[in-house]
Each structure stands twice: as C-alpha cells, then as structure tokens.
CSV table of C-alpha atoms in Angstrom, one decimal:
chain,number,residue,atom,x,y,z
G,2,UNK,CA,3.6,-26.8,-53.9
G,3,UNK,CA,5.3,-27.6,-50.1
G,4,UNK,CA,8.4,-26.3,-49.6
G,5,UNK,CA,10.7,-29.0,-48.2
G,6,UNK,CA,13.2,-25.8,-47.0
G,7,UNK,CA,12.2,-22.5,-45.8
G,8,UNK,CA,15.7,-20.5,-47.1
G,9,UNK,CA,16.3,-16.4,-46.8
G,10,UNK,CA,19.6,-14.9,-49.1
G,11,UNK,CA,22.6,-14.8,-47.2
G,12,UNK,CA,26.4,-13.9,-47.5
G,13,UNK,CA,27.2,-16.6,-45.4
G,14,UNK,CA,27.5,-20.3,-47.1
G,15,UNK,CA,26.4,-22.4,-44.0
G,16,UNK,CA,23.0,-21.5,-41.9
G,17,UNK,CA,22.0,-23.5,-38.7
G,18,UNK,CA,18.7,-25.5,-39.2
G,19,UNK,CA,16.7,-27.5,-37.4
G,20,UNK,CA,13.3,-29.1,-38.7
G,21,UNK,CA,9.5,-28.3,-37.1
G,22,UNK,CA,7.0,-31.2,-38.4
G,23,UNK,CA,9.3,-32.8,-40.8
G,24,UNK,CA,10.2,-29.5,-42.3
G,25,UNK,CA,13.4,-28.2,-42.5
G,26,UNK,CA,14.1,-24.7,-40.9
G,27,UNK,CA,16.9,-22.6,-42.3
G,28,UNK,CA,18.3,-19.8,-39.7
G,29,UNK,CA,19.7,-16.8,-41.8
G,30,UNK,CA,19.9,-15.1,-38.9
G,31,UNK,CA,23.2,-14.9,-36.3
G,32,UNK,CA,22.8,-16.6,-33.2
G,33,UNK,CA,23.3,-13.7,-31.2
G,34,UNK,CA,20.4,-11.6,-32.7
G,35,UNK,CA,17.9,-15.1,-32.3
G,36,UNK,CA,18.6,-14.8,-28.8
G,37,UNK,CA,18.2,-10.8,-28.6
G,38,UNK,CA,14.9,-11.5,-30.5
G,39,UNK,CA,13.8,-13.8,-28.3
G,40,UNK,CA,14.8,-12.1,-25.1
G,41,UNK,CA,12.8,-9.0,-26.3
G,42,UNK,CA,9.2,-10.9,-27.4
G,43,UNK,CA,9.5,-12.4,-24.1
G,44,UNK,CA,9.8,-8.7,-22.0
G,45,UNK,CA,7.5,-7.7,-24.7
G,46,UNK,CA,4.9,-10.9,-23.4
G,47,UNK,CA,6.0,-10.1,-19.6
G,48,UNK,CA,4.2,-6.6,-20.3
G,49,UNK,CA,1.4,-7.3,-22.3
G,50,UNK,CA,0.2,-10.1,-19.5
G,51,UNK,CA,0.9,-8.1,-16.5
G,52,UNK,CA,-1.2,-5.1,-18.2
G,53,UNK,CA,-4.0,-7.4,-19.2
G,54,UNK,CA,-3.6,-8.5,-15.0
G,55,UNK,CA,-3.9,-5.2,-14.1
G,56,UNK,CA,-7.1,-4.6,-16.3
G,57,UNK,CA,-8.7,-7.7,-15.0
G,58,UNK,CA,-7.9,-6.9,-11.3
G,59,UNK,CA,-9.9,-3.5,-11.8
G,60,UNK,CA,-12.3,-4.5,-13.3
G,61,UNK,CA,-13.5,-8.3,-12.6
G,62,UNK,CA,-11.2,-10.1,-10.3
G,63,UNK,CA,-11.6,-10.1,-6.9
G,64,UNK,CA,-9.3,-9.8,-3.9
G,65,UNK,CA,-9.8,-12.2,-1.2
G,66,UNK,CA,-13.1,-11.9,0.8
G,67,UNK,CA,-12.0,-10.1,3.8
G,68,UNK,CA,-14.6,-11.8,5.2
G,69,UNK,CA,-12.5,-15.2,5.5
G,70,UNK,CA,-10.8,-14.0,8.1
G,71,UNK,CA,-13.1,-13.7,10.5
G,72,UNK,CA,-14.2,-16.6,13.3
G,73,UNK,CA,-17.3,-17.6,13.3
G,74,UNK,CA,-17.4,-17.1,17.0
G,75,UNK,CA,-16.7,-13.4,16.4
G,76,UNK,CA,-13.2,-11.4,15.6
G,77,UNK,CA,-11.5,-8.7,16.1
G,78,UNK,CA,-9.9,-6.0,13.5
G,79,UNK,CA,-6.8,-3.6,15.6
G,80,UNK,CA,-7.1,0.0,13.7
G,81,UNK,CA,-5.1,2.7,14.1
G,82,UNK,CA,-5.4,6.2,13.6
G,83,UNK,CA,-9.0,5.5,13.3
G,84,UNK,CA,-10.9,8.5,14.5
G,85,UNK,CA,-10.7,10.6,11.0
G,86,UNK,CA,-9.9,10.3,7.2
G,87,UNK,CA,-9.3,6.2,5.9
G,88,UNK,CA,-8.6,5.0,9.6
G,89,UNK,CA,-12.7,5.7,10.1
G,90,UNK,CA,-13.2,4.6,7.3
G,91,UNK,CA,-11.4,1.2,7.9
G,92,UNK,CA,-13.1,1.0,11.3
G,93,UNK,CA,-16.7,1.9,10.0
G,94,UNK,CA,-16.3,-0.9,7.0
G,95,UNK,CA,-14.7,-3.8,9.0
G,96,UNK,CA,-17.9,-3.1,11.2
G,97,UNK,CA,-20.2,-3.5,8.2
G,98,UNK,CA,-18.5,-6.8,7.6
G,99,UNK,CA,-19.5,-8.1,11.4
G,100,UNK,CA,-16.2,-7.5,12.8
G,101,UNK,CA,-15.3,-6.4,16.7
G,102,UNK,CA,-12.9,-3.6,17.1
G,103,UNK,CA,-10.3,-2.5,18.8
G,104,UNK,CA,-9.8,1.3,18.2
G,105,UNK,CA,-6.3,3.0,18.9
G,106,UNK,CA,-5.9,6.9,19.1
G,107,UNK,CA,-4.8,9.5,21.0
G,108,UNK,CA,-7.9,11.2,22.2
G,109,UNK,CA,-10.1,9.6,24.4
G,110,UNK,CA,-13.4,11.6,23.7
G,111,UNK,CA,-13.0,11.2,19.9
G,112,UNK,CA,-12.7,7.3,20.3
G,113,UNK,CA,-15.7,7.4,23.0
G,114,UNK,CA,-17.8,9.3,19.8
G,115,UNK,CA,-16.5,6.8,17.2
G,116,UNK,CA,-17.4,3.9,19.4
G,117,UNK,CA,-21.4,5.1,20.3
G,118,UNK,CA,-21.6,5.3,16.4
G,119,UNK,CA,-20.0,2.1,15.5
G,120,UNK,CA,-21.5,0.0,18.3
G,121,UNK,CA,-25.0,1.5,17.6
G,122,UNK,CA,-25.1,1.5,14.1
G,123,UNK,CA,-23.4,-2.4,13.5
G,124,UNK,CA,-24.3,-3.8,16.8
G,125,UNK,CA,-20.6,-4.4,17.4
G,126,UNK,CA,-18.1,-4.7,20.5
G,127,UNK,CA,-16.3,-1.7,20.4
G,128,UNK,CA,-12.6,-1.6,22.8
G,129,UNK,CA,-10.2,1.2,22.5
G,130,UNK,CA,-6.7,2.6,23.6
G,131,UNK,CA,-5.8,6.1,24.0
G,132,UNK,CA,-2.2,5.7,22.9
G,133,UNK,CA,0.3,8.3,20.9
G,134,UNK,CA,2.2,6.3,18.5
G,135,UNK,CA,5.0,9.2,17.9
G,136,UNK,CA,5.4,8.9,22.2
G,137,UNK,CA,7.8,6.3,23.7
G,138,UNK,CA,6.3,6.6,27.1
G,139,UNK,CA,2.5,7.0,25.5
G,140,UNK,CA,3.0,3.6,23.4
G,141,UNK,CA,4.5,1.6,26.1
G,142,UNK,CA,1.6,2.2,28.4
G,143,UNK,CA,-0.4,1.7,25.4
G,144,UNK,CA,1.0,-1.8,24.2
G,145,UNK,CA,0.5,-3.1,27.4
G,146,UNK,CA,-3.2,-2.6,27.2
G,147,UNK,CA,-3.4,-4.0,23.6
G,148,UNK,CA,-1.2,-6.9,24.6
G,149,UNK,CA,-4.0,-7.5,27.0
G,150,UNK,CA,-7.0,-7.3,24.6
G,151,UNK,CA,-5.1,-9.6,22.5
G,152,UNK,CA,-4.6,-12.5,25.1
G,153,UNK,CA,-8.4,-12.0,25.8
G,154,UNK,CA,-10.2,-11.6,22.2
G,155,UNK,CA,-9.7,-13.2,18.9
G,156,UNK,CA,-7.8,-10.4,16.7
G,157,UNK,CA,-7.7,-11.4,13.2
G,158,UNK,CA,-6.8,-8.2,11.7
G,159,UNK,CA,-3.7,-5.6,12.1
G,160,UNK,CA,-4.5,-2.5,10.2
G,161,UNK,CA,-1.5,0.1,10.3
G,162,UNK,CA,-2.8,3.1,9.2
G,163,UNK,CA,-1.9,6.0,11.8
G,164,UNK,CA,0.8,8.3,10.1
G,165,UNK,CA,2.2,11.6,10.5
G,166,UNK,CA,3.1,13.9,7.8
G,167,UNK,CA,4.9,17.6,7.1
G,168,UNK,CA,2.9,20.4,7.9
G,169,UNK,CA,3.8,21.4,4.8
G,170,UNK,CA,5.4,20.6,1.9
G,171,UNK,CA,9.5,21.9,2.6
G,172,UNK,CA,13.3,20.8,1.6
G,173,UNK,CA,14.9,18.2,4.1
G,174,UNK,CA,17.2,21.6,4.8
G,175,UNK,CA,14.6,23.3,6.4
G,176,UNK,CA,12.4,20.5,8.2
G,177,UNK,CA,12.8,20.9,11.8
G,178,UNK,CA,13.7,17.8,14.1
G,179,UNK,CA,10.8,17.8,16.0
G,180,UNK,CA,9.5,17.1,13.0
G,181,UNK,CA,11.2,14.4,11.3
G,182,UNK,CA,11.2,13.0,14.9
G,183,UNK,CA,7.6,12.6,15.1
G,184,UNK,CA,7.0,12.0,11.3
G,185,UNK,CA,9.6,8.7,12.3
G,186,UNK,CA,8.4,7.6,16.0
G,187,UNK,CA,4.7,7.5,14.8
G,188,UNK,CA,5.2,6.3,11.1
G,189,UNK,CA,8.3,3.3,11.8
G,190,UNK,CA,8.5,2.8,15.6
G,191,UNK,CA,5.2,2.9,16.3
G,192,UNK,CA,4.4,0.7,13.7
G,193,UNK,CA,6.9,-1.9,14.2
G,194,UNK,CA,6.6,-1.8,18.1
G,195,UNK,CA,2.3,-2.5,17.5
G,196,UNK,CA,3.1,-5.6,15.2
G,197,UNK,CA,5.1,-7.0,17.0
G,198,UNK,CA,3.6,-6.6,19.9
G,199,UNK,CA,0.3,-8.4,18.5
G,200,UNK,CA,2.3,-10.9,15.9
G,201,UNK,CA,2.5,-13.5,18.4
G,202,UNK,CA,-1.2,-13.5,18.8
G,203,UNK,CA,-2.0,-13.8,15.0
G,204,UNK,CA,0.2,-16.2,14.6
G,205,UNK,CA,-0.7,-18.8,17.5
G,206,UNK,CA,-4.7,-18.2,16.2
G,207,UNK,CA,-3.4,-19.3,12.5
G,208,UNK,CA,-2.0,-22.3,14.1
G,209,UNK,CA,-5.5,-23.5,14.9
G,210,UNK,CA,-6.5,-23.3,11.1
G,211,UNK,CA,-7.6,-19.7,11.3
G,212,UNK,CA,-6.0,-17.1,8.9
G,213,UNK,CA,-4.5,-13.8,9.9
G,214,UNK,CA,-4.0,-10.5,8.2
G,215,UNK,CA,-1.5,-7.3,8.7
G,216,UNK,CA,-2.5,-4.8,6.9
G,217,UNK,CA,0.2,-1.9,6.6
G,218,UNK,CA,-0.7,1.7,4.9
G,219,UNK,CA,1.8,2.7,2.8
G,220,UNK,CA,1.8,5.7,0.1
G,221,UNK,CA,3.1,6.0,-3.4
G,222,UNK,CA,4.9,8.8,-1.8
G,223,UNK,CA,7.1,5.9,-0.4
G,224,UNK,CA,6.9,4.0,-4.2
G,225,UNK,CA,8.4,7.2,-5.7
G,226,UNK,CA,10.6,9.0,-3.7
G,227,UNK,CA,8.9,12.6,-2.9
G,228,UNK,CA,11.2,15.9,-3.2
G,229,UNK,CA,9.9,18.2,-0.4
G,230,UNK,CA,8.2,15.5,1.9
G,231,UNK,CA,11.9,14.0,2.0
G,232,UNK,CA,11.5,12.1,5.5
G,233,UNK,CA,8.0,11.2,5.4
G,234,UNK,CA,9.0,9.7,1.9
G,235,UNK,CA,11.7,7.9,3.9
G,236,UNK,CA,9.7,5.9,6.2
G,237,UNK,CA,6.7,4.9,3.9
G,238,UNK,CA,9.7,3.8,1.6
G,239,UNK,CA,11.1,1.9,5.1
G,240,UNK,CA,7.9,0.5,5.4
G,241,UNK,CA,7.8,-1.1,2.2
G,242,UNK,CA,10.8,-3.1,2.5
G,243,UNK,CA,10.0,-4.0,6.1
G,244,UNK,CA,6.3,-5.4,5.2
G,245,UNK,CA,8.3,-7.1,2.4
G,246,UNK,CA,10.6,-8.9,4.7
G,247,UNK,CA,8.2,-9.7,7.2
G,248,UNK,CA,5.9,-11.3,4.6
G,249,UNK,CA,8.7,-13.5,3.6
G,250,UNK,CA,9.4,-14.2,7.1
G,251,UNK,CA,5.4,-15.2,7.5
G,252,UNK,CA,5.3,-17.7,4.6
G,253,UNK,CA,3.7,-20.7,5.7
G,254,UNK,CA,2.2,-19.2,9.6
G,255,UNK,CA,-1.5,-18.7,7.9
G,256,UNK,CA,-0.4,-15.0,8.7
G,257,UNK,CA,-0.6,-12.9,5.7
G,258,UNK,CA,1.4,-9.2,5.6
G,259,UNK,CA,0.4,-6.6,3.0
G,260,UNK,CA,1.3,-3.4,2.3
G,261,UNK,CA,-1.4,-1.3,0.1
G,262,UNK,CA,-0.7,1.9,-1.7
G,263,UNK,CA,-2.6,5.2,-1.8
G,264,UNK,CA,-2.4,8.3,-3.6
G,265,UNK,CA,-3.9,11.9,-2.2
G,266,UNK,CA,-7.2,10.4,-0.5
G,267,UNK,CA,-9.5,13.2,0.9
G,268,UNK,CA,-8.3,13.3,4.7
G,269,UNK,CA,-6.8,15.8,7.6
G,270,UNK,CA,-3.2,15.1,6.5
G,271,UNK,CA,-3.7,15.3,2.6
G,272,UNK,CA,-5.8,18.6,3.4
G,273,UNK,CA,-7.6,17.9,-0.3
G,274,UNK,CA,-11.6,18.3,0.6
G,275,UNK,CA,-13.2,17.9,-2.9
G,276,UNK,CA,-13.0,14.2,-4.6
G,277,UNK,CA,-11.9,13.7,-8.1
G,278,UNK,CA,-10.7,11.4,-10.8
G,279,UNK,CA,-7.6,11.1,-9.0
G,280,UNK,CA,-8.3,11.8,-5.3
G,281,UNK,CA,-11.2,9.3,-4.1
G,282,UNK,CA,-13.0,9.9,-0.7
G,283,UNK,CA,-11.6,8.1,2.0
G,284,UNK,CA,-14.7,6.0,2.0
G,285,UNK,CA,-14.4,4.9,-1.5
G,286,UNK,CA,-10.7,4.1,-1.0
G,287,UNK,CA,-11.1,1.9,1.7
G,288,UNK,CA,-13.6,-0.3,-0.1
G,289,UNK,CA,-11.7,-0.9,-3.1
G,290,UNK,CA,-8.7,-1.9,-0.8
G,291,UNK,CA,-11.0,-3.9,1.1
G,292,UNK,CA,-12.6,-5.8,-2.1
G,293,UNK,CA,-8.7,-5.9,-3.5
G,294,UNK,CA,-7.0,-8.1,-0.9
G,295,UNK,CA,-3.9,-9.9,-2.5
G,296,UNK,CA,-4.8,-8.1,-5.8
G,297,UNK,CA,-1.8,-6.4,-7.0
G,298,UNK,CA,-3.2,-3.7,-8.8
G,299,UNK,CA,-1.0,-1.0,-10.0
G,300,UNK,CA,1.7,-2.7,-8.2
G,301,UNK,CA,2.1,-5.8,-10.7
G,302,UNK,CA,5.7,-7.6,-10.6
G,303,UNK,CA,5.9,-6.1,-7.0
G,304,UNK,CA,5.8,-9.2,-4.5
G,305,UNK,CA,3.2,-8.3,-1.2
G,306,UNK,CA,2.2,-5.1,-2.0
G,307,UNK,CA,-0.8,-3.6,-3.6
G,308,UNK,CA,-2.6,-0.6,-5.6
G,309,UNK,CA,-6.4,-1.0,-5.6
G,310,UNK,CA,-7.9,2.4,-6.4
G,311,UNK,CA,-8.2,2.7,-10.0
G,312,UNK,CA,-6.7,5.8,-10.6
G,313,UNK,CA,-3.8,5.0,-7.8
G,314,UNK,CA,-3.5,1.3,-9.6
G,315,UNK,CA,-2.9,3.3,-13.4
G,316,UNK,CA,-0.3,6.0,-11.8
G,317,UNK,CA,1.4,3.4,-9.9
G,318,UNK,CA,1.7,0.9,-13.1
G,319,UNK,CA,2.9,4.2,-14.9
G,320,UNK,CA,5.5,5.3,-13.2
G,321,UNK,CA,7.1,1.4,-12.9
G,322,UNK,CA,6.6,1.1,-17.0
G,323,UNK,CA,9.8,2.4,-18.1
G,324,UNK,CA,12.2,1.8,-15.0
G,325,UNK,CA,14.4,4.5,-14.6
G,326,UNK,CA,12.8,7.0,-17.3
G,327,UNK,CA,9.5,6.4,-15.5
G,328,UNK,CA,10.7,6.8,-11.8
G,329,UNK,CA,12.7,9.8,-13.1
G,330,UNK,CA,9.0,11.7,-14.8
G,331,UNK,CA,7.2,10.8,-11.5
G,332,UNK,CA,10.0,12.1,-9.6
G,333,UNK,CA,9.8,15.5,-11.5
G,334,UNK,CA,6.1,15.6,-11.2
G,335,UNK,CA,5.7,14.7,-7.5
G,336,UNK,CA,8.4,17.7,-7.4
G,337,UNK,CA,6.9,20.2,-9.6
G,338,UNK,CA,3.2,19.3,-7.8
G,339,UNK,CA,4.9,19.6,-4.1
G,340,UNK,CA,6.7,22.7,-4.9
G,341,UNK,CA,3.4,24.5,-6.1
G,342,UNK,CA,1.4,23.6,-2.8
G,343,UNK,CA,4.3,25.2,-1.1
G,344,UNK,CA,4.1,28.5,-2.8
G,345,UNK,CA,-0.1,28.4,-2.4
G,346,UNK,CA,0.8,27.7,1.2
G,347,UNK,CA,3.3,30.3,1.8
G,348,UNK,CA,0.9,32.8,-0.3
G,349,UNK,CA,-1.9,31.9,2.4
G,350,UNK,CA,0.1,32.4,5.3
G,351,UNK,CA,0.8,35.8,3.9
G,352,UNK,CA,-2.7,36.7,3.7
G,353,UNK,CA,-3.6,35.7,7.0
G,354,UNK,CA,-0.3,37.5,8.3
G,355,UNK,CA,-2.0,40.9,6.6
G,356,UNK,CA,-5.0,40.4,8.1
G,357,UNK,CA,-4.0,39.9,11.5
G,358,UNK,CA,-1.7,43.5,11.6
C-alpha cells in the first residue's frame, strides 16, 4: 500500500506541505522548531566532519612536502634559536632534507659546534649570526647581516622559533620587568623585526614561480590563556593573531605564513627531560610538524594555524569542543598544573637554600 500523504496528529487544522517525488509531505511541526532542527544537524555535521579531518590528518594525510620549497639550485632555511631543544632540531631536519642554513643565536661557539656537525654530517652550507633577539642594539647589528645573506642566497624558509619564557611559573603581580621585558623584545619584536626584515626577499623569489614559507612557533599556552605564565601567554597569543593577519595579507605572493602549535616538548625552557604520551622529544615534534605542513590538526576551524603532534592535535581539538566550557576546563587545568610546578619549584629552592647554610 503507498501512502499518497505522510500525516502526524496535530491540534492545529492546517500543516505546511510540500511534495518529494510526487509524494506529498505534511509538516506537523512549527516552523520555528524545522529551522532549530535543521540548524542543530548541521553544527551536529560541522563536528562530525571536522573530527573525521582531524583523524585523517593524524593518521593518513599528509601536509605538504616541505621539500617543494626548495630550489633546485639549492635553498636556504633562516632558524632561530637553533642551538638547543626544537630549534636544533629544526636545523638538523631541514638539513636532512638538502637544505642550506642560516643559523641565528646568541653564542658564537655554540653555532660554530652546531655548524661542524650539520655541515659534516649533511654536507650542507652552514652561515650563521650571533644576534640577541630580546636586544635592540644586538638585533640591529644582527639584521643587517641577515639582510645581507638574504640579498646573496636563495632563502625559502623563515622558521621563528627563538622564545623566552618565565623562569618560573609566578602571578603577573610578582613577575619582574626585566622579565616581561625580555619575554616581549625576544618573543614579538624580535620576531616581527626578523620577518620583516627577510619578507621582501621571500616574496620577490615567489614572484619567479618559487614558493616561500614563514614558519612561526607558537604554544597552546598562547591558544589557552595560561594563569601564572601571564605575559609569556600574552605574546604567543599576539603571535597568533599577527601570523593570522599576515597570512591574509600574503594571499596570492606564493608566500605562505603558518603558525604551528606545541604543547610541553622536552627542551631547556620546558625543563621536562623524560618523553611521554604527552610530551614528545623535540626530535619527534619537529618531524610531525615538518610532515604536517598546512594540516590543521588539532586546530581544525582555525584559519593558518596548526597542531601536528598527536597528543598536542587531541588537547588542542579538546579544549576548542565546547567553546567557552572547554576554554574555561583548560583554563583551570593549565592553572592547577602551573601552580603545582611552582610549589615543586619553590620546595627545591628550599632544599638547596638548606644545603648551602
């Protein structure tokens, strides 16, 4: 038997209707709720699709060869902060990849090591600059050189990974400005005053057909604002919305501006020294970033940025689940976790305070 009308009961003595494949559809339903309906199975799709992305990024889709942005005739990738932790890392893997190097740090015997092991292990050219990003003086004396390099050599890569943090975790009350001073030169102005001074340069080589990348460090520190690391919170957060607006302003140029997101990596300034699920070695970190280029990640819905580590990519989806409730949880986490290193830290000084009577 085929039903010419599909009806539900109703109080109300006139339904809208419209008619699928000659059939007649009877609403029963106000139009209000349709819409409400409809409006939910659609966030409900937007969710299910962008967790099935995130899956697939993890686990079978690949980022962008980072290899495509190399010259045939031989480029260069800019690293900073490169002489420990996920800068060496950075420098170390781009070499694997057949890339020259220009290496920026502040000490000139630690560069002078990294480049006899680069060069002699990857049979790359190796130039560096001794340069304090957190020093006005130091970074325009700096610049200058790298300005230089970049008028002579084919750089193809931006990586902006030097950063400062706290010494410790402590309230914004009780930070000292020297502190948030340097946490701010290195982390914004030296950052912004290295890009720009080597934009120009990636920008005229992607007018020849070549494609450029700026790769910008961030932290989910920045992603979820951080009680007790208040300013250095504040400038990865800064970051974010400047790599953001710089992307957009890049659109078209062949130049390509990304900001990737880690957790606690094993490093000098996370002073973590044994891996886990949740705290990858710098080295493993740097290759999932590297295989991950324009993957999203953990940061699905969130235009140029990106969470590649696994463990990173399922906090960072987490905490961006809910909205507010979420952001709220990992606000109250990062605060419990922060405050507990504080007291471990202040129990260790007083140790070493005994010791030393």
């Amino acid at each position: 038997m085929v039903l010419d009308t599909v009806q539900v009961k109703s109080h109300s003595h006139a339904h809208p209707s419209f008619h699928i494949l000659g059939q007649e559809i009877v609403v029963d339903l106000p139009i209000p709720a349709l819409v409400l309906a409809f409006l939910g199975a659609g966030v409900a799709f937007r969710y299910l699709i962008s967790f099935l992305r995130l899956i697939l990024e993890l686990t079978i889709i690949p980022g962008t060869n980072i290899k495509s942005y190399k010259s045939k005739t031989g480029s260069y990738a800019l690293v900073t902060g490169c002489t420990s932790g996920i800068g060496l890392e950075f420098a170390k893997q781009f070499a694997g990849k057949g890339y020259n190097l220009i290496l920026l740090g502040r000490r000139q015997t630690a560069l002078d090591d990294l480049v006899k092991e680069i060069s002699g292990k990857y049979k790359v050219d190796c130039k560096t600059v001794m340069v304090d990003l957190g020093d006005a003086s130091s970074r325009a004396k700096g610049f200058a050189q790298v300005e230089k390099l970049a008028q002579e050599l084919d750089v193809a890569v931006l990586v902006n990974n030097a950063g400062v943090s706290h010494e410790v975790c402590v309230i914004f009350n009780e930070t000292p400005h020297e502190e948030i001073d340097a946490i701010v030169q290195t982390n914004i102005l030296g950052t912004l005053h290295l890009t720009r001074t080597v934009l120009p340069y990636l920008v005229a080589r992607s007018k020849k057909g070549s494609k450029s990348l700026i790769l910008n460090v961030g932290s989910l520190d920045g992603r979820i604002p951080a009680a007790l690391l208040a300013a250095y919170s504040c400038t990865k957060g800064g970051l974010q919305t400047w790599t953001k607006a710089l992307a957009w302003e890049l659109r078209g140029t062949g130049v390509q501006a990304l900001m990737v997101q880690p957790a606690f990596v094993i490093s000098n300034m996370s002073k973590i020294r044994r891996a886990s699920l949740t705290v990858p070695t710098a080295k493993a970190w740097v290759k999932s970033c590297l295989s991950s280029i324009g993957s999203a990640g953990g940061a699905q819905g969130r235009a140029y940025e990106m969470t590649p580590y696994w463990s990173h990519a399922i906090m960072d989806y987490a905490a961006g689940f809910f909205g507010y409730p979420s952001e709220m949880i990992g606000m109250w986490v990062v605060d419990y976790m922060h405050k507990d290193i504080r007291k471990r830290w202040l129990r260790k000084k007083a140790r070493e305070s005994k010791k030393s009577e």
